[in-house]
mmCIF file of C-alpha atoms in Angstrom:
data_model
loop_
_atom_site.group_PDB
_atom_site.id
_atom_site.type_symbol
_atom_site.label_atom_id
_atom_site.label_comp_id
_atom_site.label_asym_id
_atom_site.label_seq_id
_atom_site.Cartn_x
_atom_site.Cartn_y
_atom_site.Cartn_z
ATOM 1 C CA ARG A 1 143.159 94.208 84.261
ATOM 2 C CA PHE A 2 145.225 96.987 85.741
ATOM 3 C CA ARG A 3 144.842 99.309 88.773
ATOM 4 C CA LEU A 4 143.981 102.817 88.263
ATOM 5 C CA ASP A 5 146.796 105.368 88.662
ATOM 6 C CA ALA A 6 147.183 107.119 92.003
ATOM 7 C CA GLU A 7 145.674 110.362 90.891
ATOM 8 C CA VAL A 8 142.697 108.570 89.161
ATOM 9 C CA ILE A 9 141.913 106.519 92.313
ATOM 10 C CA ARG A 10 141.242 109.688 94.114
ATOM 11 C CA ASP A 11 139.438 111.310 91.158
ATOM 12 C CA ASN A 12 137.177 108.255 90.955
ATOM 13 C CA ALA A 13 136.230 108.450 94.587
ATOM 14 C CA LEU A 14 135.428 112.120 94.340
ATOM 15 C CA ALA A 15 133.513 111.640 91.127
ATOM 16 C CA LEU A 16 131.340 108.883 92.677
ATOM 17 C CA SER A 17 130.580 111.036 95.605
ATOM 18 C CA GLY A 18 129.708 114.037 93.481
ATOM 19 C CA LEU A 19 132.505 116.260 95.010
ATOM 20 C CA LEU A 20 134.875 116.224 92.049
ATOM 21 C CA VAL A 21 135.370 119.766 90.587
ATOM 22 C CA PRO A 22 136.208 119.166 86.840
ATOM 23 C CA ARG A 23 137.478 122.690 86.157
ATOM 24 C CA ILE A 24 140.528 122.583 83.905
ATOM 25 C CA GLY A 25 143.754 124.621 84.501
ATOM 26 C CA GLY A 26 144.961 126.798 87.236
ATOM 27 C CA GLU A 27 147.535 126.612 90.083
ATOM 28 C CA SER A 28 148.403 123.609 92.099
ATOM 29 C CA VAL A 29 146.078 122.656 94.883
ATOM 30 C CA ARG A 30 146.669 121.194 98.201
ATOM 31 C CA PRO A 31 144.360 118.445 99.441
ATOM 32 C CA TYR A 32 144.343 116.921 102.889
ATOM 33 C CA GLN A 33 147.780 115.776 104.029
ATOM 34 C CA PRO A 34 149.050 114.464 107.477
ATOM 35 C CA GLU A 35 150.023 117.376 109.723
ATOM 36 C CA GLY A 36 153.782 117.745 109.907
ATOM 37 C CA TYR A 37 154.543 115.631 106.915
ATOM 38 C CA LEU A 38 157.070 118.206 105.530
ATOM 39 C CA ALA A 39 158.493 119.051 108.940
ATOM 40 C CA HIS A 40 161.863 117.449 108.031
ATOM 41 C CA LEU A 41 162.364 119.576 104.974
ATOM 42 C CA ASN A 42 164.823 122.567 105.538
ATOM 43 C CA PHE A 43 166.420 125.383 103.542
ATOM 44 C CA PRO A 44 163.751 126.691 103.775
ATOM 45 C CA GLN A 45 161.385 124.911 106.111
ATOM 46 C CA ARG A 46 158.095 124.084 104.481
ATOM 47 C CA THR A 47 154.671 124.724 105.783
ATOM 48 C CA TYR A 48 151.553 123.103 104.250
ATOM 49 C CA LYS A 49 148.084 124.642 104.376
ATOM 50 C CA GLN A 50 145.254 122.605 102.945
ATOM 51 C CA ASP A 51 142.935 124.328 100.468
ATOM 52 C CA GLU A 52 139.415 125.295 101.251
ATOM 53 C CA GLY A 53 136.365 125.325 98.943
ATOM 54 C CA GLU A 54 136.385 123.773 95.483
ATOM 55 C CA ASN A 55 140.205 123.601 95.346
ATOM 56 C CA GLN A 56 139.978 120.611 97.881
ATOM 57 C CA TYR A 57 138.176 118.703 95.193
ATOM 58 C CA ARG A 58 140.078 119.371 92.099
ATOM 59 C CA ARG A 59 141.538 116.456 90.116
ATOM 60 C CA GLY A 60 144.649 114.717 91.433
ATOM 61 C CA LEU A 61 146.546 116.032 88.312
ATOM 62 C CA TYR A 62 146.710 119.443 90.022
ATOM 63 C CA THR A 63 147.970 118.266 93.428
ATOM 64 C CA PHE A 64 150.984 120.262 94.726
ATOM 65 C CA TRP A 65 154.151 118.154 94.136
ATOM 66 C CA GLN A 66 157.078 118.167 96.539
ATOM 67 C CA ARG A 67 159.510 115.855 94.713
ATOM 68 C CA THR A 68 161.298 114.381 97.731
ATOM 69 C CA PHE A 69 158.124 114.271 99.826
ATOM 70 C CA LEU A 70 155.394 113.774 97.294
ATOM 71 C CA HIS A 71 151.810 113.538 98.617
ATOM 72 C CA PRO A 72 151.738 110.380 100.757
ATOM 73 C CA ALA A 73 148.440 109.047 99.266
ATOM 74 C CA MET A 74 149.858 109.304 95.758
ATOM 75 C CA ALA A 75 153.177 107.714 96.833
ATOM 76 C CA LEU A 76 151.370 104.781 98.457
ATOM 77 C CA PHE A 77 149.798 104.042 95.092
ATOM 78 C CA ASP A 78 153.071 104.215 93.282
ATOM 79 C CA ALA A 79 152.904 107.598 91.822
ATOM 80 C CA PRO A 80 156.463 108.552 90.481
ATOM 81 C CA SER A 81 158.364 111.385 91.990
ATOM 82 C CA ARG A 82 158.727 113.088 88.652
ATOM 83 C CA GLU A 83 162.414 113.616 89.132
ATOM 84 C CA GLU A 84 162.948 111.612 85.838
ATOM 85 C CA CYS A 85 160.772 110.241 83.078
ATOM 86 C CA THR A 86 158.820 107.037 83.957
ATOM 87 C CA VAL A 87 157.875 104.746 81.088
ATOM 88 C CA ALA A 88 155.649 102.487 83.246
ATOM 89 C CA ARG A 89 154.570 102.870 86.881
ATOM 90 C CA PRO A 90 155.135 99.887 89.100
ATOM 91 C CA GLN A 91 152.161 98.427 90.884
ATOM 92 C CA SER A 92 152.514 97.219 94.466
ATOM 93 C CA ASN A 93 149.799 95.783 96.526
ATOM 94 C CA THR A 94 150.022 96.301 100.310
ATOM 95 C CA PRO A 95 147.721 96.469 103.337
ATOM 96 C CA LEU A 96 148.599 100.121 103.711
ATOM 97 C CA GLN A 97 146.633 100.840 100.508
ATOM 98 C CA ALA A 98 143.538 99.257 101.897
ATOM 99 C CA LEU A 99 143.984 101.242 105.198
ATOM 100 C CA LEU A 100 144.405 104.447 103.134
ATOM 101 C CA LEU A 101 141.142 103.894 101.232
ATOM 102 C CA LEU A 102 139.334 103.127 104.548
ATOM 103 C CA ASN A 103 140.661 105.933 106.743
ATOM 104 C CA ASP A 104 142.313 108.755 104.766
ATOM 105 C CA PRO A 105 140.213 111.998 105.215
ATOM 106 C CA THR A 106 139.750 112.293 101.520
ATOM 107 C CA TYR A 107 138.176 108.916 101.156
ATOM 108 C CA VAL A 108 136.099 109.095 104.387
ATOM 109 C CA GLU A 109 134.625 112.350 103.207
ATOM 110 C CA ALA A 110 133.971 110.946 99.719
ATOM 111 C CA ALA A 111 132.389 107.927 101.289
ATOM 112 C CA ARG A 112 130.112 110.189 103.407
ATOM 113 C CA ALA A 113 129.103 112.244 100.415
ATOM 114 C CA LEU A 114 128.421 109.053 98.426
ATOM 115 C CA ALA A 115 126.308 107.733 101.358
ATOM 116 C CA LEU A 116 124.310 110.962 101.301
ATOM 117 C CA ARG A 117 123.667 110.450 97.557
ATOM 118 C CA ILE A 118 122.601 106.853 98.334
ATOM 119 C CA LEU A 119 120.066 108.151 100.928
ATOM 120 C CA GLN A 120 118.753 110.927 98.753
ATOM 121 C CA GLU A 121 118.634 109.209 95.441
ATOM 122 C CA GLY A 122 118.720 105.475 96.007
ATOM 123 C CA GLY A 123 115.129 104.809 97.066
ATOM 124 C CA GLN A 124 113.222 104.204 100.254
ATOM 125 C CA ASP A 125 114.543 100.860 101.484
ATOM 126 C CA ASP A 126 117.855 99.166 102.035
ATOM 127 C CA PRO A 127 117.824 96.720 99.033
ATOM 128 C CA ALA A 128 116.921 99.558 96.549
ATOM 129 C CA ARG A 129 119.827 101.684 98.047
ATOM 130 C CA LEU A 130 122.365 98.861 97.798
ATOM 131 C CA ARG A 131 121.283 98.315 94.115
ATOM 132 C CA TYR A 132 121.739 102.133 93.423
ATOM 133 C CA ALA A 133 125.125 102.131 95.134
ATOM 134 C CA TYR A 134 126.463 99.274 93.080
ATOM 135 C CA ARG A 135 125.021 100.778 89.839
ATOM 136 C CA ARG A 136 126.747 103.990 90.678
ATOM 137 C CA ALA A 137 130.055 102.574 91.907
ATOM 138 C CA LEU A 138 130.623 99.594 89.733
ATOM 139 C CA ALA A 139 128.128 100.080 86.766
ATOM 140 C CA ARG A 140 126.531 96.677 87.410
ATOM 141 C CA ASP A 141 123.805 95.108 89.351
ATOM 142 C CA ILE A 142 124.553 93.813 92.896
ATOM 143 C CA GLU A 143 124.603 90.012 93.209
ATOM 144 C CA SER A 144 122.642 88.269 96.058
ATOM 145 C CA ALA A 145 125.738 87.231 97.946
ATOM 146 C CA GLU A 146 127.112 90.756 97.890
ATOM 147 C CA ALA A 147 123.741 92.194 98.937
ATOM 148 C CA GLU A 148 123.746 89.794 101.825
ATOM 149 C CA VAL A 149 127.119 90.788 103.081
ATOM 150 C CA LEU A 150 126.624 94.531 102.780
ATOM 151 C CA GLY A 151 123.170 94.256 104.168
ATOM 152 C CA ALA A 152 124.550 92.578 107.303
ATOM 153 C CA LEU A 153 127.281 95.242 107.551
ATOM 154 C CA LEU A 154 124.728 97.976 107.304
ATOM 155 C CA VAL A 155 122.553 96.399 110.042
ATOM 156 C CA LYS A 156 125.581 95.906 112.306
ATOM 157 C CA HIS A 157 126.837 99.430 112.080
ATOM 158 C CA ARG A 158 123.310 101.017 112.242
ATOM 159 C CA ALA A 159 122.864 99.262 115.557
ATOM 160 C CA HIS A 160 126.369 100.436 116.668
ATOM 161 C CA TYR A 161 125.618 104.056 115.828
ATOM 162 C CA GLN A 162 122.247 103.920 117.577
ATOM 163 C CA GLN A 163 124.056 102.943 120.720
ATOM 164 C CA HIS A 164 126.844 105.495 120.159
ATOM 165 C CA PRO A 165 125.196 108.516 118.494
ATOM 166 C CA GLU A 166 128.184 110.833 119.464
ATOM 167 C CA GLN A 167 130.410 108.716 117.075
ATOM 168 C CA ALA A 168 127.938 109.279 114.209
ATOM 169 C CA VAL A 169 128.070 113.027 114.912
ATOM 170 C CA ALA A 170 131.906 112.890 115.098
ATOM 171 C CA LEU A 171 132.152 111.080 111.681
ATOM 172 C CA GLU A 172 130.065 113.848 110.159
ATOM 173 C CA GLN A 173 132.800 116.373 111.082
ATOM 174 C CA ASN A 174 135.446 114.730 108.902
ATOM 175 C CA GLY A 175 136.474 117.058 106.015
ATOM 176 C CA LEU A 176 134.948 120.283 104.691
ATOM 177 C CA HIS A 177 131.744 118.856 103.111
ATOM 178 C CA ARG A 178 128.559 118.900 105.395
ATOM 179 C CA ALA A 179 125.338 117.006 104.991
ATOM 180 C CA PRO A 180 122.073 118.787 105.277
ATOM 181 C CA GLU A 181 120.695 119.280 108.781
ATOM 182 C CA ASP A 182 117.561 117.188 108.052
ATOM 183 C CA VAL A 183 119.663 114.031 107.272
ATOM 184 C CA ASP A 184 119.673 111.448 110.126
ATOM 185 C CA PRO A 185 123.337 111.271 111.308
ATOM 186 C CA ILE A 186 122.884 107.568 112.437
ATOM 187 C CA GLU A 187 121.739 106.518 108.894
ATOM 188 C CA LEU A 188 124.347 108.626 107.229
ATOM 189 C CA ALA A 189 127.064 107.112 109.350
ATOM 190 C CA ALA A 190 125.795 103.535 108.832
ATOM 191 C CA TRP A 191 125.695 103.984 104.987
ATOM 192 C CA THR A 192 129.109 105.712 105.124
ATOM 193 C CA THR A 193 130.434 102.464 106.347
ATOM 194 C CA VAL A 194 128.970 100.666 103.299
ATOM 195 C CA ALA A 195 130.326 103.309 101.025
ATOM 196 C CA ARG A 196 133.802 103.098 102.510
ATOM 197 C CA THR A 197 133.752 99.393 101.917
ATOM 198 C CA MET A 198 132.623 99.963 98.284
ATOM 199 C CA LEU A 199 135.421 102.437 97.626
ATOM 200 C CA ASN A 200 137.911 99.851 98.892
ATOM 201 C CA LEU A 201 136.794 97.054 96.506
ATOM 202 C CA HIS A 202 139.340 95.867 94.113
ATOM 203 C CA GLU A 203 136.808 96.217 91.404
ATOM 204 C CA THR A 204 136.388 99.887 92.180
ATOM 205 C CA ILE A 205 140.024 100.761 91.647
ATOM 206 C CA THR A 206 140.664 98.353 88.705
ATOM 207 C CA ARG A 207 140.134 98.805 84.958
ATOM 208 C CA ASN A 208 139.434 95.915 82.574
#
């Protein structure tokens, strides 16, 4: 088993969500990046403006590369700086990687888009939707213990967003992609939590 490369981890999340744009070729693209990340670069000073439209969802291969300040999400998953040839990439395992997969705008947006697909294509009840989510993300059936854990997580967060609907609306504003107006924001937010968990699974970012 080995972990997917940094670029492919992002591609996989976008593909599962249906956001990935597979168009080949073209100029570099600029996905979401923390504001001010390049502020310490001089001669000349750099500015970074994230792309809009389909360029935001191009494959990681096309990400704009600043060698001394490569994209932080790529660096966190051990992408090389490309200053020299790399025969094999190291593979670290840190809590920051899990925090990235849970909280980075790219992955939150991908999780929300995946949650939308679960609601629209996964069936009419929670067990059917959990089965759909596992087949889509992991290409296998969900086990009873996994269904119990994720089902409890779904119920917990559904209740939370019912008590705090403004947080569900705020979650919907993350990223450029928007859900249709007829989708219940509370259900979408609750299932986004499930999708975020699934994108963070070791199995999701690992190849056999």
